[in-house]
Each structure stands twice: as structure tokens, then as C-alpha cells.
XYZ file of C-alpha atoms in Angstrom:
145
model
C 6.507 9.668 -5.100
C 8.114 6.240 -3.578
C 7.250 4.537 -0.960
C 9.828 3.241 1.364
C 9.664 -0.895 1.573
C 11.498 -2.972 4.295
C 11.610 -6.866 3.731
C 14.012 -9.274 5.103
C 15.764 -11.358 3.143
C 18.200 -13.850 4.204
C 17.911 -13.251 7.884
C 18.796 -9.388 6.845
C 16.763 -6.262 6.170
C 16.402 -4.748 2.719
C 14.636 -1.397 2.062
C 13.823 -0.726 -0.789
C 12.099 2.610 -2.546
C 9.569 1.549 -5.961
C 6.600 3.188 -6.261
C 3.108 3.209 -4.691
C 1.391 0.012 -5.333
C 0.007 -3.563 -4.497
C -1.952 -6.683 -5.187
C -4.766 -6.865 -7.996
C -7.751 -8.404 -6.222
C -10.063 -10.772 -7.972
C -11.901 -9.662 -10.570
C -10.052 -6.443 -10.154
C -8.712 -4.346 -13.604
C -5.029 -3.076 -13.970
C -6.284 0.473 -13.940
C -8.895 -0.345 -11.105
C -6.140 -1.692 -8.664
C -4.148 1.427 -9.815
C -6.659 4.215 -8.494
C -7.498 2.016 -5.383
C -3.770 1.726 -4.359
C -2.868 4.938 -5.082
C -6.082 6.407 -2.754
C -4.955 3.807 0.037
C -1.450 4.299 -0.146
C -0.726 7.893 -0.619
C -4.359 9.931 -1.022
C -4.323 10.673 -4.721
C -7.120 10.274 -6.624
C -7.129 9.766 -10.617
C -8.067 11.675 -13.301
C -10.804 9.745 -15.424
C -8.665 9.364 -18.431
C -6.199 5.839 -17.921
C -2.457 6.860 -17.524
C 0.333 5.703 -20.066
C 1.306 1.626 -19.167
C 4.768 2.180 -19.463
C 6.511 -0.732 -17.844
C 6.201 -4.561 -17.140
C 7.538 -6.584 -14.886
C 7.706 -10.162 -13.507
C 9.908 -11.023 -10.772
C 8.810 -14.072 -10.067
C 11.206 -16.878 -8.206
C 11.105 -18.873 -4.944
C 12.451 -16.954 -2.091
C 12.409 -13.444 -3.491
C 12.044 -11.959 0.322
C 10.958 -13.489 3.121
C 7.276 -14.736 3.008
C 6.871 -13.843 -0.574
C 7.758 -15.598 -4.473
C 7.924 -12.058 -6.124
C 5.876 -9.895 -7.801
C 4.181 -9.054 -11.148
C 5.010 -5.291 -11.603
C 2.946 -3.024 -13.812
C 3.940 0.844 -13.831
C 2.119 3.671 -15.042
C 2.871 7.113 -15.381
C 0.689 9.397 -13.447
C 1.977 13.185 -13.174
C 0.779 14.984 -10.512
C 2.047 18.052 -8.242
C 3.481 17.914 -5.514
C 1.117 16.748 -2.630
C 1.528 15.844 0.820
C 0.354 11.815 1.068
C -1.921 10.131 3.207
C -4.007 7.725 2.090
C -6.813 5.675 3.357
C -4.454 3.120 5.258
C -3.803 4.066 8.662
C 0.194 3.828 9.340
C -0.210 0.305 11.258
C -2.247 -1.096 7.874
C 0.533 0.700 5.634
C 3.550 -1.664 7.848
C 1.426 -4.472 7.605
C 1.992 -4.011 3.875
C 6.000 -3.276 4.388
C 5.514 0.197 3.745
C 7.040 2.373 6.001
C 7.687 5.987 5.363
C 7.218 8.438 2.118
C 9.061 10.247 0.030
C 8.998 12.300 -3.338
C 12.113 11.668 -5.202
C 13.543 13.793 -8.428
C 15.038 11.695 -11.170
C 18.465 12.950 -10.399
C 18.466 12.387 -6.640
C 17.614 8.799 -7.738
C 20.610 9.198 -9.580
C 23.320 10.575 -7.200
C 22.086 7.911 -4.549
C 24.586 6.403 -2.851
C 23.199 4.814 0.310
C 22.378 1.278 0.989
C 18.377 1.446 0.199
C 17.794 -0.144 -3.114
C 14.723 1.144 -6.020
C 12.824 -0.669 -7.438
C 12.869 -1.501 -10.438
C 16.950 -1.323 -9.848
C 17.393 0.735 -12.672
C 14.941 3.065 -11.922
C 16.869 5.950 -12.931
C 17.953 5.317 -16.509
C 14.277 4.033 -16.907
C 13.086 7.408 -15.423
C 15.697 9.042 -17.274
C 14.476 7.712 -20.589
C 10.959 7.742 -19.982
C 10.937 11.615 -19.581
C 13.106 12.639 -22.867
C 11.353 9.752 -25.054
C 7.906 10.114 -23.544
C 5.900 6.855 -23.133
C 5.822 3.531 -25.414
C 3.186 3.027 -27.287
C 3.482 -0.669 -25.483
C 4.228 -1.275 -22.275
C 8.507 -2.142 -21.937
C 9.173 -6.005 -20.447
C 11.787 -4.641 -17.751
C 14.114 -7.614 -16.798
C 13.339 -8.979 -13.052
């Protein structure tokens, strides 16, 4: 599942597709900010067991987009089946965090794409790609901003 992201950068528009996620509020865990942003974002609730940390990421520079220095990725891998979202956020509160449509995504369609919309992390394919015939680290993998 991605979530489609529209920023402007430059005085242009940039979507981008990376998956569900968000800010880690004060005093907040990794894993804590995981299950809330996943139930506010898309509707899926957590098993109790923690999810493989798979990926880290900091893209952190002046001017990244447009009202923003970057952002401090963390991924996890969470397998679920397919589900239709909707999460807490009502669709105004979802734009209001750049988010603005929904989609589930196979590795290959990643892949083929050949459109304008970026993913986030930019490689996201060969990451995905890797990820499923290696299986997780054992430590999460610094992924280059």
C-alpha cells in the first residue's frame, strides 16, 4: 500500500508514491508512531508482535520541498491482505498532510512504471525486490537520501 504525495518544489508539483507514514510526536516510540499512522492513514491496525525495521533513512537538506528540510525515514515491513483503506483522517486532514489518493502497488508494477510520479525511497523497487528474496536484515539498511 502507497500513499500518493503531492509537494511543490521549485514553483512545480511533484507526486510522489512512499508508503503510509508521518511525524514521531514527542515522547512517541518508532513502533508507537508506526501503529498510530498506519490506523490514521489507511485503517490497519497491528498485530502485537513489532514488524521487521528494515530500512533507514535521512533526507535531510534545506529546501527538500516547499515548506519542509526533509525527512527521517524509518520503514518496516508489515504484511497484510489486501484491504480497502480508510483511516481515522478524514480526506481534508489526509491533504493537509499532502496525501492525496491510495493505492496498493505489486513490486513489479513499481517496476514497469513509467509515468512521471516518483517513489519513495527512489529505488523502491530493487529495495522491494531484494527485500522479498533475502527476507529482512537483521539491522535496519542506511538507504542513501
Amino acid at each position: 500500500m502507497l500513499c500518493r504525495f503531492e509537494f511543490a518544489r521549485d514553483g512545480r508539483q511533484v507526486v510522489v508514491w512512499a508508503t503510509p507514514g508521518g511525524g514521531v510526536e514527542q515522547g512517541e516510540s518508532l513502533l508507537a508512531a508506526l501503529r498510530r499512522e498506519l490506523r490514521e492513514e489507511v485503517g490497519l491496525e497491528l498485530a502485537a508482535d513489532a514488524p521487521p525495521h528494515v530500512w533507514h533513512q535521512e533526507a535531510v537538506r534545506p529546501g527538500q520541498v516547499d515548506g519542509y528540510d526533509g525527512a527521517v525515514n524509518d520503514f518496516f515491513l508489515v504484511r497484510v491482505p489486501t484491504f480497502t483503506p480508510r483511516g481515522t483522517l478524514s480526506d481534508s486532514e489526509l491533504a493537509a498532510e499532502n496525501v492525496t489518493g491510495l493505492r496498493w502497488w505489486t513490486p513489479a508494477e513499481i517496476g514497469a512504471y513509467q509515468g512521471t510520479d516518483l517513489f519513495g525511497p527512489r529505488n523502491l523497487a530493487e529495495l522491494l525486490a531484494a527485500l522479498l528474496r533475502n527476507g529482512p536484515p537483521a539491522e535496519p539498511l542506511t538507504l542513501e537520501a
